[in-house]
Tab-separated table of C-alpha atoms in Angstrom:
chain	number	residue	atom	x	y	z
A	1	THR	CA	-154.897	44.453	-61.215
A	2	LEU	CA	-156.875	44.340	-57.984
A	3	VAL	CA	-159.167	47.291	-59.081
A	4	SER	CA	-160.235	45.437	-62.271
A	5	MET	CA	-160.780	42.145	-60.139
A	6	SER	CA	-162.850	44.178	-57.568
A	7	ASN	CA	-164.849	45.480	-60.179
A	8	VAL	CA	-165.761	42.128	-62.275
A	9	ALA	CA	-166.436	40.971	-58.402
A	10	LEU	CA	-168.957	43.900	-58.496
A	11	LEU	CA	-170.394	42.970	-61.485
A	12	TYR	CA	-170.672	38.958	-60.988
A	13	LYS	CA	-172.214	40.416	-57.202
A	14	SER	CA	-174.979	42.732	-58.989
A	15	GLN	CA	-175.988	39.816	-61.797
A	16	GLY	CA	-176.474	37.271	-58.705
A	17	ARG	CA	-173.348	35.020	-59.799
A	18	TYR	CA	-172.230	35.146	-55.867
A	19	GLU	CA	-169.909	32.196	-55.984
A	20	GLU	CA	-167.964	33.944	-58.864
A	21	ALA	CA	-167.851	37.083	-56.984
A	22	GLU	CA	-166.662	35.273	-53.685
A	23	THR	CA	-164.057	33.838	-55.560
A	24	LEU	CA	-162.383	37.026	-56.759
A	25	TYR	CA	-162.993	39.210	-53.805
A	26	VAL	CA	-161.158	35.997	-51.869
A	27	ARG	CA	-158.267	36.358	-54.513
A	28	CYS	CA	-158.577	40.252	-54.335
A	29	LEU	CA	-158.238	40.288	-50.379
A	30	GLU	CA	-155.367	37.590	-50.047
A	31	VAL	CA	-153.075	39.816	-52.532
A	32	SER	CA	-153.945	42.952	-50.942
A	33	GLU	CA	-152.964	41.835	-47.535
A	34	ARG	CA	-149.599	40.127	-49.030
A	35	LEU	CA	-148.592	43.168	-51.008
A	36	ARG	CA	-150.255	46.156	-48.949
A	37	GLY	CA	-150.874	45.257	-45.646
A	38	GLU	CA	-153.944	44.130	-43.276
A	39	GLU	CA	-154.514	47.474	-42.440
A	40	HIS	CA	-154.298	49.509	-46.051
A	41	PRO	CA	-157.537	51.380	-47.311
A	42	SER	CA	-157.881	49.283	-50.252
A	43	THR	CA	-157.758	45.916	-48.063
A	44	LEU	CA	-160.025	46.955	-46.030
A	45	THR	CA	-162.570	48.037	-48.877
A	46	THR	CA	-162.405	44.607	-49.873
A	47	ILE	CA	-162.936	43.132	-46.650
A	48	ASN	CA	-166.484	45.458	-46.316
A	49	ASN	CA	-167.011	44.108	-50.156
A	50	LEU	CA	-166.588	40.410	-48.913
A	51	ALA	CA	-168.844	41.137	-45.761
A	52	GLU	CA	-171.509	42.692	-47.698
A	53	LEU	CA	-171.367	39.423	-50.356
A	54	TYR	CA	-172.216	37.737	-47.324
A	55	ARG	CA	-174.592	39.684	-46.067
A	56	GLU	CA	-176.668	39.752	-48.789
A	57	GLN	CA	-176.517	35.890	-49.242
A	58	ARG	CA	-178.093	36.239	-45.104
A	59	ARG	CA	-174.578	34.028	-44.539
A	60	TYR	CA	-174.679	36.473	-41.230
A	61	ASP	CA	-171.797	34.170	-39.220
A	62	GLU	CA	-169.703	34.907	-41.877
A	63	ALA	CA	-170.007	38.076	-42.776
A	64	GLU	CA	-170.123	39.837	-39.078
A	65	PRO	CA	-166.453	38.987	-37.866
A	66	LEU	CA	-165.283	40.763	-41.094
A	67	TYR	CA	-167.209	44.167	-40.504
A	68	MET	CA	-165.877	44.086	-36.815
A	69	ARG	CA	-162.517	43.476	-37.994
A	70	CYS	CA	-162.968	46.570	-40.594
A	71	LEU	CA	-164.790	48.457	-38.197
A	72	GLU	CA	-162.108	48.044	-35.465
A	73	VAL	CA	-159.294	48.608	-38.118
A	74	ARG	CA	-160.881	51.797	-39.544
A	75	ARG	CA	-161.731	53.136	-35.823
A	76	ARG	CA	-158.099	52.766	-34.896
A	77	THR	CA	-156.610	54.109	-37.945
A	78	LEU	CA	-159.068	56.951	-38.953
A	79	GLY	CA	-161.082	58.087	-36.474
A	80	ALA	CA	-164.502	57.128	-35.047
A	81	GLU	CA	-165.976	59.728	-37.226
A	82	HIS	CA	-164.561	59.292	-40.516
A	83	PRO	CA	-167.058	58.735	-43.317
A	84	ALA	CA	-165.390	55.324	-44.258
A	85	THR	CA	-165.835	54.376	-40.434
A	86	LEU	CA	-169.614	55.483	-40.282
A	87	VAL	CA	-170.348	53.355	-43.385
A	88	THR	CA	-168.996	50.279	-41.844
A	89	CYS	CA	-170.598	50.947	-38.508
A	90	ASN	CA	-173.942	51.423	-40.983
A	91	THR	CA	-173.600	48.440	-42.337
A	92	LEU	CA	-172.912	46.612	-39.207
A	93	GLY	CA	-176.239	47.897	-38.075
A	94	LEU	CA	-178.108	46.449	-40.879
A	95	LEU	CA	-176.807	42.682	-40.311
A	96	TYR	CA	-177.532	43.125	-36.696
A	97	LYS	CA	-181.243	44.409	-37.870
A	98	SER	CA	-181.624	41.564	-40.271
A	99	GLN	CA	-180.896	39.155	-38.031
A	100	GLY	CA	-183.406	40.890	-35.639
A	101	ARG	CA	-180.417	41.975	-33.164
A	102	TYR	CA	-182.455	45.466	-32.973
A	103	ASP	CA	-180.571	46.015	-29.150
A	104	GLU	CA	-177.002	45.979	-30.550
A	105	ALA	CA	-177.915	47.554	-34.265
A	106	GLU	CA	-180.125	50.841	-32.120
A	107	PRO	CA	-176.432	52.059	-30.174
A	108	LEU	CA	-174.679	51.304	-33.664
A	109	TYR	CA	-177.000	53.700	-35.508
A	110	LEU	CA	-177.125	55.955	-32.267
A	111	ARG	CA	-173.609	56.323	-32.870
A	112	CYS	CA	-173.210	56.871	-36.167
A	113	LEU	CA	-175.954	59.603	-36.098
A	114	GLU	CA	-174.131	61.717	-33.737
A	115	ALA	CA	-171.588	61.596	-35.319
A	116	ARG	CA	-172.855	62.360	-39.184
A	117	GLU	CA	-175.184	65.557	-37.279
A	118	ARG	CA	-171.411	66.852	-35.993
A	119	THR	CA	-169.703	66.086	-39.385
A	120	LEU	CA	-172.378	66.342	-42.359
A	121	GLY	CA	-175.295	68.346	-40.293
A	122	ALA	CA	-178.864	67.103	-39.358
A	123	GLU	CA	-180.203	67.680	-42.528
A	124	HIS	CA	-178.054	65.888	-44.568
A	125	GLN	CA	-178.994	63.134	-46.398
A	126	ALA	CA	-177.084	60.410	-44.738
A	127	THR	CA	-177.777	61.397	-41.772
A	128	LEU	CA	-181.151	61.402	-42.343
A	129	LEU	CA	-181.244	57.908	-43.584
A	130	THR	CA	-179.303	56.741	-40.409
A	131	ARG	CA	-181.900	58.457	-38.362
A	132	TYR	CA	-184.746	56.443	-40.549
A	133	ARG	CA	-182.733	53.375	-39.638
A	134	ARG	CA	-182.553	54.174	-35.851
A	135	ALA	CA	-186.012	54.713	-35.831
A	136	ASP	CA	-187.039	51.349	-37.540
A	137	CYS	CA	-185.202	49.657	-34.798
A	138	LEU	CA	-187.034	51.677	-32.030
A	139	ILE	CA	-190.518	50.442	-33.661
A	140	GLU	CA	-189.113	46.945	-33.481
A	141	MET	CA	-188.073	47.263	-30.220
A	142	GLU	CA	-191.363	49.073	-29.343
A	143	ARG	CA	-190.210	52.084	-28.207
A	144	TYR	CA	-193.040	54.158	-29.941
A	145	PRO	CA	-192.463	57.510	-28.688
A	146	GLN	CA	-188.656	57.666	-29.485
A	147	ALA	CA	-189.514	56.466	-32.844
A	148	TYR	CA	-192.181	59.025	-33.997
A	149	ASN	CA	-189.693	61.567	-32.656
A	150	GLU	CA	-187.395	60.582	-34.575
A	151	LEU	CA	-189.332	60.105	-37.678
A	152	THR	CA	-190.499	63.799	-37.468
A	153	LEU	CA	-187.346	64.951	-37.976
A	154	VAL	CA	-186.629	62.726	-41.028
A	155	LEU	CA	-189.899	64.040	-42.626
A	156	ALA	CA	-189.003	67.401	-41.899
A	157	GLY	CA	-185.119	67.025	-43.325
A	158	GLU	CA	-186.399	65.183	-46.330
A	159	ILE	CA	-189.247	67.786	-46.967
A	160	ALA	CA	-186.621	70.796	-46.937
A	161	LEU	CA	-184.189	68.639	-49.145
A	162	HIS	CA	-186.365	67.163	-51.914
A	163	GLY	CA	-189.895	68.801	-51.550
A	164	LYS	CA	-193.471	67.098	-50.037
A	165	ASP	CA	-194.222	65.496	-53.736
A	166	ASP	CA	-190.524	63.566	-53.786
A	167	PRO	CA	-191.491	59.465	-53.908
A	168	GLU	CA	-188.840	59.084	-51.671
A	169	LEU	CA	-190.875	60.418	-48.750
A	170	ALA	CA	-193.616	57.334	-48.949
A	171	MET	CA	-191.488	55.134	-47.067
A	172	THR	CA	-191.041	57.618	-43.979
A	173	HIS	CA	-194.856	58.410	-44.236
A	174	TRP	CA	-195.224	54.299	-44.130
A	175	SER	CA	-193.111	53.915	-40.947
A	176	LEU	CA	-195.090	57.604	-39.064
A	177	ALA	CA	-198.130	55.740	-39.567
A	178	ARG	CA	-196.940	52.325	-38.363
A	179	CYS	CA	-195.483	54.081	-35.024
A	180	LEU	CA	-198.683	56.183	-35.091
A	181	ARG	CA	-201.235	53.172	-35.341
A	182	ARG	CA	-198.924	51.297	-32.483
A	183	LEU	CA	-199.786	54.643	-30.062
A	184	ASP	CA	-203.934	54.232	-30.845
A	185	ARG	CA	-203.324	57.744	-32.550
A	186	HIS	CA	-205.485	56.238	-35.537
A	187	ALA	CA	-206.439	59.470	-37.540
A	188	GLU	CA	-203.129	60.787	-37.466
A	189	ALA	CA	-201.620	57.418	-39.238
A	190	ALA	CA	-204.562	57.204	-41.730
A	191	SER	CA	-203.039	61.151	-42.333
A	192	HIS	CA	-199.620	59.713	-43.252
A	193	ARG	CA	-200.670	56.378	-44.699
A	194	ARG	CA	-202.999	58.538	-47.093
A	195	ARG	CA	-199.625	60.697	-48.296
A	196	CYS	CA	-197.820	57.680	-48.774
A	197	TRP	CA	-200.454	55.972	-50.962
A	198	GLU	CA	-200.894	59.608	-53.093
A	199	LEU	CA	-197.341	59.344	-53.846
A	200	GLU	CA	-197.263	55.950	-54.576
A	201	CYS	CA	-200.113	56.480	-57.032
A	202	ALA	CA	-198.475	59.390	-58.512
A	203	GLU	CA	-194.864	57.485	-58.871
A	204	ASP	CA	-196.106	53.738	-59.534
A	205	GLY	CA	-199.628	54.115	-60.462
A	206	PRO	CA	-202.486	53.147	-58.429
A	207	ALA	CA	-203.020	49.325	-60.039
A	208	ALA	CA	-199.235	48.551	-58.796
A	209	SER	CA	-199.712	45.999	-56.079
A	210	GLY	CA	-197.691	47.898	-53.574
A	211	THR	CA	-200.413	50.709	-54.199
A	212	LEU	CA	-203.239	48.563	-53.574
A	213	GLN	CA	-201.231	47.056	-50.735
A	214	THR	CA	-201.135	51.045	-49.173
A	215	ALA	CA	-204.621	51.242	-49.819
A	216	ALA	CA	-205.440	48.571	-47.877
A	217	ALA	CA	-203.479	49.199	-44.778
A	218	LEU	CA	-205.207	53.036	-45.342
A	219	ALA	CA	-208.555	51.664	-45.169
A	220	LYS	CA	-207.987	49.539	-41.741
A	221	ASP	CA	-206.331	52.651	-40.261
A	222	LEU	CA	-209.399	54.407	-41.185
A	223	ILE	CA	-211.991	51.911	-39.731
A	224	GLN	CA	-209.691	52.173	-36.207
A	225	ALA	CA	-210.398	55.655	-36.804
A	226	LYS	CA	-213.879	55.141	-37.006
A	227	ASP	CA	-214.635	56.502	-40.536
A	228	ALA	CA	-215.765	53.451	-41.954
A	229	PRO	CA	-217.550	56.040	-45.250
A	230	ALA	CA	-213.753	57.241	-46.156
A	231	ALA	CA	-212.355	53.456	-46.047
A	232	ARG	CA	-214.700	51.988	-48.243
A	233	ARG	CA	-214.285	55.103	-50.336
A	234	VAL	CA	-210.374	53.908	-50.141
A	235	ILE	CA	-211.397	50.525	-51.020
A	236	LYS	CA	-213.434	51.094	-54.202
A	237	ASP	CA	-211.176	53.653	-55.748
A	238	ALA	CA	-208.391	50.740	-55.346
A	239	LEU	CA	-210.735	47.921	-57.101
A	240	LYS	CA	-211.441	50.175	-59.751
A	241	ALA	CA	-208.337	51.085	-60.622
A	242	ALA	CA	-206.247	47.600	-60.247
A	243	LYS	CA	-209.576	45.827	-62.377
A	244	SER	CA	-208.957	48.345	-65.168
A	245	ALA	CA	-205.109	47.297	-65.611
A	246	HIS	CA	-204.773	45.752	-68.669
A	247	ASP	CA	-201.758	43.386	-67.888
A	248	GLU	CA	-202.194	40.341	-65.352
A	249	ASP	CA	-200.049	40.286	-62.540
A	250	GLU	CA	-200.335	37.771	-59.355
A	251	ASP	CA	-199.483	39.993	-56.548
A	252	ARG	CA	-201.773	42.438	-57.734
A	253	ALA	CA	-204.555	39.599	-58.096
A	254	GLU	CA	-203.771	38.744	-54.563
A	255	GLN	CA	-203.984	42.259	-53.084
A	256	VAL	CA	-207.241	42.478	-55.086
A	257	GLN	CA	-208.645	39.673	-53.287
A	258	ARG	CA	-207.506	41.263	-49.895
A	259	LEU	CA	-209.111	44.279	-50.492
A	260	GLU	CA	-212.554	42.490	-51.598
A	261	ALA	CA	-212.640	40.449	-48.309
A	262	LEU	CA	-211.892	43.896	-46.315
A	263	LEU	CA	-214.709	45.366	-48.106
A	264	ASP	CA	-216.994	42.513	-47.250
A	265	SER	CA	-216.063	42.196	-43.591
A	266	MET	CA	-217.172	45.976	-43.352
A	267	LYS	CA	-221.175	44.915	-44.060
A	268	GLY	CA	-223.380	46.992	-41.587
A	269	GLU	CA	-220.610	49.154	-40.314
A	270	SER	CA	-221.993	52.945	-40.563
């Protein structure tokens, strides 16, 4: 059946067996179009799944017309604010963002954000995710004040939903730090970066390569904020954690080298 074929294709995709997944999705699409019609919901789902497969392989030129086709039909048949329409709107935004086409992605995210605020509410997880993605585009477009305002709303919503210690908040704190650094608000950037570091230490451990990378970024924020002693403490704490790890890890070793180089570059700074 079409459902079985689609499920197997999804399994192949999750295993990285893209050619086999594509063959099944294309076959599903051909059968669904013939038996159910080009605008049937299951046909559109298959089109969206095939587009996702192409996007994950960076076959953007093949993915885009499929997303556009799906979005046009869903808007016309389901309405602009139907959940399925908004999913396609979001994934098309991801496609544009992956290509660096931020000026095309941002209006899609804004349209989706406004619809989700009306239909789901401002603090729904899907609304917050769309707001975060729009803010990420705004940063890339150097619209930092707008990005900061959006990220502040995201953080407040996430804390209301999950609490301030949820590890998922680390990404939002990181983005806020990134935005504030561009606004030359380095002390505030360091505050958010430190919170990101603390959450990653609790979730992944202080010796994880990603945590060490965040420690280095925090140290740089502190240097920019004219707090070299605090930067040294962060670096030394991170190095101590990394060197106490018992397993070998190339990414960790690379981060250790960067931290040591950063510490060495601070000689003479007070």
